CSV table of N, CA and C in Angstrom, one decimal:
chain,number,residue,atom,x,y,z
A,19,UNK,N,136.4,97.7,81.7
A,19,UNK,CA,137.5,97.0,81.2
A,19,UNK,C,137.1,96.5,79.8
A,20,UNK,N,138.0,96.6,79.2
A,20,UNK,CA,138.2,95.9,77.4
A,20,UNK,C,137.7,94.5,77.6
A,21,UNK,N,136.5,93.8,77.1
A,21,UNK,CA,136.2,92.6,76.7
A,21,UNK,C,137.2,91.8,76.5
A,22,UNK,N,137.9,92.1,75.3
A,22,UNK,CA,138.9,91.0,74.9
A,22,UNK,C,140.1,90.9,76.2
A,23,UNK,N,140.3,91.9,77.1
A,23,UNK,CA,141.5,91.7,77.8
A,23,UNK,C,140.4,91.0,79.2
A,24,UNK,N,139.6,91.6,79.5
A,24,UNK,CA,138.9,90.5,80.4
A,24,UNK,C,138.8,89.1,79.8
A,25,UNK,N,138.3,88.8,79.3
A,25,UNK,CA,138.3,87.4,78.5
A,25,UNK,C,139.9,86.8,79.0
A,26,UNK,N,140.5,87.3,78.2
A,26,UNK,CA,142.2,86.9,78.4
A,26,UNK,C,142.2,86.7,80.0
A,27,UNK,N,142.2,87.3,80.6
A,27,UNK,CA,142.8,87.1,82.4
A,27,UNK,C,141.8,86.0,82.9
A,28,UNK,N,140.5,86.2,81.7
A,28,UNK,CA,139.6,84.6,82.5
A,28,UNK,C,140.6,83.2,82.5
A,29,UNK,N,141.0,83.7,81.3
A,29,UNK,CA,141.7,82.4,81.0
A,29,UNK,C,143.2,82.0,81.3
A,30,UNK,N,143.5,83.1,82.5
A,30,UNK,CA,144.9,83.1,82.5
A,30,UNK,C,144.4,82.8,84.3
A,31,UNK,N,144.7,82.2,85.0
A,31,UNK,CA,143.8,81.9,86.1
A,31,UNK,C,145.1,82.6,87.5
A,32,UNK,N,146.3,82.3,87.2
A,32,UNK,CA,147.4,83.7,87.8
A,32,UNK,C,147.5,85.0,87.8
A,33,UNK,N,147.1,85.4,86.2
A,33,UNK,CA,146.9,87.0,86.4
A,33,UNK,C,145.5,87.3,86.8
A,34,UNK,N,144.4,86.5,87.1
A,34,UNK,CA,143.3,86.8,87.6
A,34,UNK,C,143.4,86.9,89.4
A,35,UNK,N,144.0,85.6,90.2
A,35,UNK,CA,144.4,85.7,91.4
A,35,UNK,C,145.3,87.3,91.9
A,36,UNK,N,146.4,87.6,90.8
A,36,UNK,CA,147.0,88.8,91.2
A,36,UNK,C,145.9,89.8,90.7
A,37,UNK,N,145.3,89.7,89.8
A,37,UNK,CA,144.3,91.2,89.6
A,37,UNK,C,143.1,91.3,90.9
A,38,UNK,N,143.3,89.9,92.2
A,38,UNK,CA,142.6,90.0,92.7
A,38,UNK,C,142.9,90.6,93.9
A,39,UNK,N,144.5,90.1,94.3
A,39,UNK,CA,145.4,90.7,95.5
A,39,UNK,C,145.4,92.5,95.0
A,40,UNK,N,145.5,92.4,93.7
A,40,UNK,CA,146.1,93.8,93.8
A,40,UNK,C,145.3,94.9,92.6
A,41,UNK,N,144.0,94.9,93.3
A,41,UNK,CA,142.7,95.3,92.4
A,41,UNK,C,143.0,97.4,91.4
A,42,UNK,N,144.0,97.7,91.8
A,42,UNK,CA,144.6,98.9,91.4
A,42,UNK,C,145.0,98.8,89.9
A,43,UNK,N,145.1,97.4,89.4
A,43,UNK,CA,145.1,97.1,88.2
A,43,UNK,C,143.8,97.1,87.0
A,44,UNK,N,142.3,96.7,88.0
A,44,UNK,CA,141.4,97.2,87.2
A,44,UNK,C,141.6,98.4,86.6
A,45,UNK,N,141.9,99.2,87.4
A,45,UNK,CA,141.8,100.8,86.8
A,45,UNK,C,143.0,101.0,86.0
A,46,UNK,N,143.9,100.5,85.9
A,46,UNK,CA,144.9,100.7,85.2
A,46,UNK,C,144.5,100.1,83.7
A,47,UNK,N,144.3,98.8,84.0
A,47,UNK,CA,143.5,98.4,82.2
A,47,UNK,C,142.6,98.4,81.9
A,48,UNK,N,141.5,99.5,82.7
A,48,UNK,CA,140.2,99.6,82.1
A,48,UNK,C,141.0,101.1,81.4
A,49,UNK,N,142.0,101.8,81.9
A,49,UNK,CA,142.9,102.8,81.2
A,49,UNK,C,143.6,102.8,80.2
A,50,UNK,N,143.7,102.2,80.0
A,50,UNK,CA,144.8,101.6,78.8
A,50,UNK,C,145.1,99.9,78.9
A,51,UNK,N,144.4,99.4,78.5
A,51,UNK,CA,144.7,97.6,78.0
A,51,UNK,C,146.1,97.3,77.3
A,52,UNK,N,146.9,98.3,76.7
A,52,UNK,CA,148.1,97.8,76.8
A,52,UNK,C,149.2,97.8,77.7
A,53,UNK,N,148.6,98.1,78.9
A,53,UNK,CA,149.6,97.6,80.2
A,53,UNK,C,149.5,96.0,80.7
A,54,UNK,N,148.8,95.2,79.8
A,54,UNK,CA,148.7,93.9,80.1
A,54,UNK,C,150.0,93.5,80.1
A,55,UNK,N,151.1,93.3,79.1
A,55,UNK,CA,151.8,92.9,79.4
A,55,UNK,C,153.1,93.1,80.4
A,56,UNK,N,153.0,94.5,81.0
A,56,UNK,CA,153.5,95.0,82.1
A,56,UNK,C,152.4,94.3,83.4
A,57,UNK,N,151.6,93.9,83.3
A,57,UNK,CA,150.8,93.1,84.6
A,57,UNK,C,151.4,92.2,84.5
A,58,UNK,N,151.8,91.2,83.4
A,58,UNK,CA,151.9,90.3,83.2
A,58,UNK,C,153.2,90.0,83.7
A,59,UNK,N,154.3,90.7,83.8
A,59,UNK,CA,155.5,90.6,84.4
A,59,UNK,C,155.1,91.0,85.7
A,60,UNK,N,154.6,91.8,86.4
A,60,UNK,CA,154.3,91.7,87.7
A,60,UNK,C,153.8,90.9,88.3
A,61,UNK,N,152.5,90.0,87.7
A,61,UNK,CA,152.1,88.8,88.0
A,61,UNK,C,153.1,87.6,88.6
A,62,UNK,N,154.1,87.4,87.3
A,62,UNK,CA,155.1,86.5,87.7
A,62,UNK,C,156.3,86.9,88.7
A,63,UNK,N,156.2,88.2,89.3
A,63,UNK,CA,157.3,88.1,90.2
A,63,UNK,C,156.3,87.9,91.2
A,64,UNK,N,155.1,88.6,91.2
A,64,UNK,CA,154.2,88.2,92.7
A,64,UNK,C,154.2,86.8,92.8
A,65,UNK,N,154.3,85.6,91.6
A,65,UNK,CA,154.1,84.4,92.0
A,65,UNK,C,154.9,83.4,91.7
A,66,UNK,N,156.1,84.1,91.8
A,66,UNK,CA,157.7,83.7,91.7
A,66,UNK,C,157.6,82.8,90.8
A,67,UNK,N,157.4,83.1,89.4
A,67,UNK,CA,157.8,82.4,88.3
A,67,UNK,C,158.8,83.4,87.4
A,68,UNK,N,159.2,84.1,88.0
A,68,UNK,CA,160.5,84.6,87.4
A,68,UNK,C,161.7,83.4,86.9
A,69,UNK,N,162.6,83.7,86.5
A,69,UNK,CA,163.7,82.4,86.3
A,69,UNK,C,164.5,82.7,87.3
A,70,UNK,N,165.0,84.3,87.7
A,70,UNK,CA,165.4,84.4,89.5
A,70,UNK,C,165.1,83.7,90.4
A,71,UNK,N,163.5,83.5,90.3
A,71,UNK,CA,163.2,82.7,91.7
A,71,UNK,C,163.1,81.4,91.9
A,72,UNK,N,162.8,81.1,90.6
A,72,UNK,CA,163.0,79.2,89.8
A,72,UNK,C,164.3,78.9,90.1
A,73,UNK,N,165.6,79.8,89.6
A,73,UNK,CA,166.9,79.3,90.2
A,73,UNK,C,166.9,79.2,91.9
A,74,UNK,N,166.3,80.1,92.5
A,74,UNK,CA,166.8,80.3,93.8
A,74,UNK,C,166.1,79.0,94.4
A,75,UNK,N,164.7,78.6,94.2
A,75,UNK,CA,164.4,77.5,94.5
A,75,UNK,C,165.0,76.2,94.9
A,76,UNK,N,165.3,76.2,93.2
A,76,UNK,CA,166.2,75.1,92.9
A,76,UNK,C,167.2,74.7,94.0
A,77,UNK,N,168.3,76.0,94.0
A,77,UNK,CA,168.8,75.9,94.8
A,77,UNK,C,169.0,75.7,96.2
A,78,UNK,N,167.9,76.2,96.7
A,78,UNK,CA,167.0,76.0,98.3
A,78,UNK,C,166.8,74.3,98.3
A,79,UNK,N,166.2,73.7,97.2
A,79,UNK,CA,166.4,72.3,97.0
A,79,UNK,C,167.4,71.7,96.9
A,80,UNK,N,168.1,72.0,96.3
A,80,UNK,CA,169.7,71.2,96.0
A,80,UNK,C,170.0,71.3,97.7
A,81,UNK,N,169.9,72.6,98.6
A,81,UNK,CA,170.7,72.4,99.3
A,81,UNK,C,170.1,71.4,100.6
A,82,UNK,N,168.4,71.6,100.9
A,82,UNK,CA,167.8,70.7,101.7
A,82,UNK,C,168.5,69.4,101.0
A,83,UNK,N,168.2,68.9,100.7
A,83,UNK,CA,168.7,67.4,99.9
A,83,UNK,C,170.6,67.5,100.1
A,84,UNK,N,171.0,68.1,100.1
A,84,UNK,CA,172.0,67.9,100.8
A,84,UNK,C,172.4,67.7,102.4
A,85,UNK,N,171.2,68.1,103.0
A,85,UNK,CA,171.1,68.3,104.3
A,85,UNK,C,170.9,67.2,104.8
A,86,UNK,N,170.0,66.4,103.9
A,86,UNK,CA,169.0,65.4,104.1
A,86,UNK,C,170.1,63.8,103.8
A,87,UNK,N,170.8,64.2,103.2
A,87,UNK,CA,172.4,63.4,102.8
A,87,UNK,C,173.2,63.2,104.0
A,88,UNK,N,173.3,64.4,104.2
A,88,UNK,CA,174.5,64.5,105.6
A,88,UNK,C,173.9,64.2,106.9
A,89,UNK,N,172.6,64.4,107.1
A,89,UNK,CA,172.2,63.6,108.3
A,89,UNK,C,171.8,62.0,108.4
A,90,UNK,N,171.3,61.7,106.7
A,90,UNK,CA,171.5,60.2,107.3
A,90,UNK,C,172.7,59.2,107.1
A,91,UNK,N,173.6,60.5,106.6
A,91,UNK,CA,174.9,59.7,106.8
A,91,UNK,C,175.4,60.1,108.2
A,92,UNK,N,175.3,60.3,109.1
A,92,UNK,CA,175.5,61.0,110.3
A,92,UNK,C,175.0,60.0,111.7
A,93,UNK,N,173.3,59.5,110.8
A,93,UNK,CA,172.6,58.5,111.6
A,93,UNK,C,173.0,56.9,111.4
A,94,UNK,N,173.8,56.9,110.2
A,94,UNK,CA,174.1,55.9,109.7
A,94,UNK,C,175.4,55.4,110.8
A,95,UNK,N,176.4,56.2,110.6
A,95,UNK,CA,177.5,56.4,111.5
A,95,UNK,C,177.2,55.9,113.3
């Protein structure tokens, strides 16, 4: 692998974890180092920092906390 793009993933401590789940990527950028930034989108959907999955969260939140609303108004009652 390319020094400079090893170096890089040292310091990126997410695409290092995913180059670890999914080691098929060595070979891919010791092939060509400009697929970094195609790892680098794959990385973030493997570790749901997409903005898809940031909203969906959110929303998983919004709705527990709503849940959490209606039962202690429920116990309140």
């Amino acid at each position: 692998m390319d020094p400079v793009t090893y170096q890089y993933i040292l310091q990126h401590p997410d695409l290092l974890k995913f180059l670890r789940e999914y080691p098929i990527w060595y070979r891919y950028l010791s092939r060509d180092p400009n697929l970094m930034e195609k790892m680098e989108k794959e990385a973030k959907e493997f570790s749901g920092k997409t903005f898809t999955k940031r909203v969906e969260k959110l929303g998983e939140q919004a709705q527990m906390v709503s849940m959490l609303i209606q039962l202690a108004g429920a116990l309140k009652d």
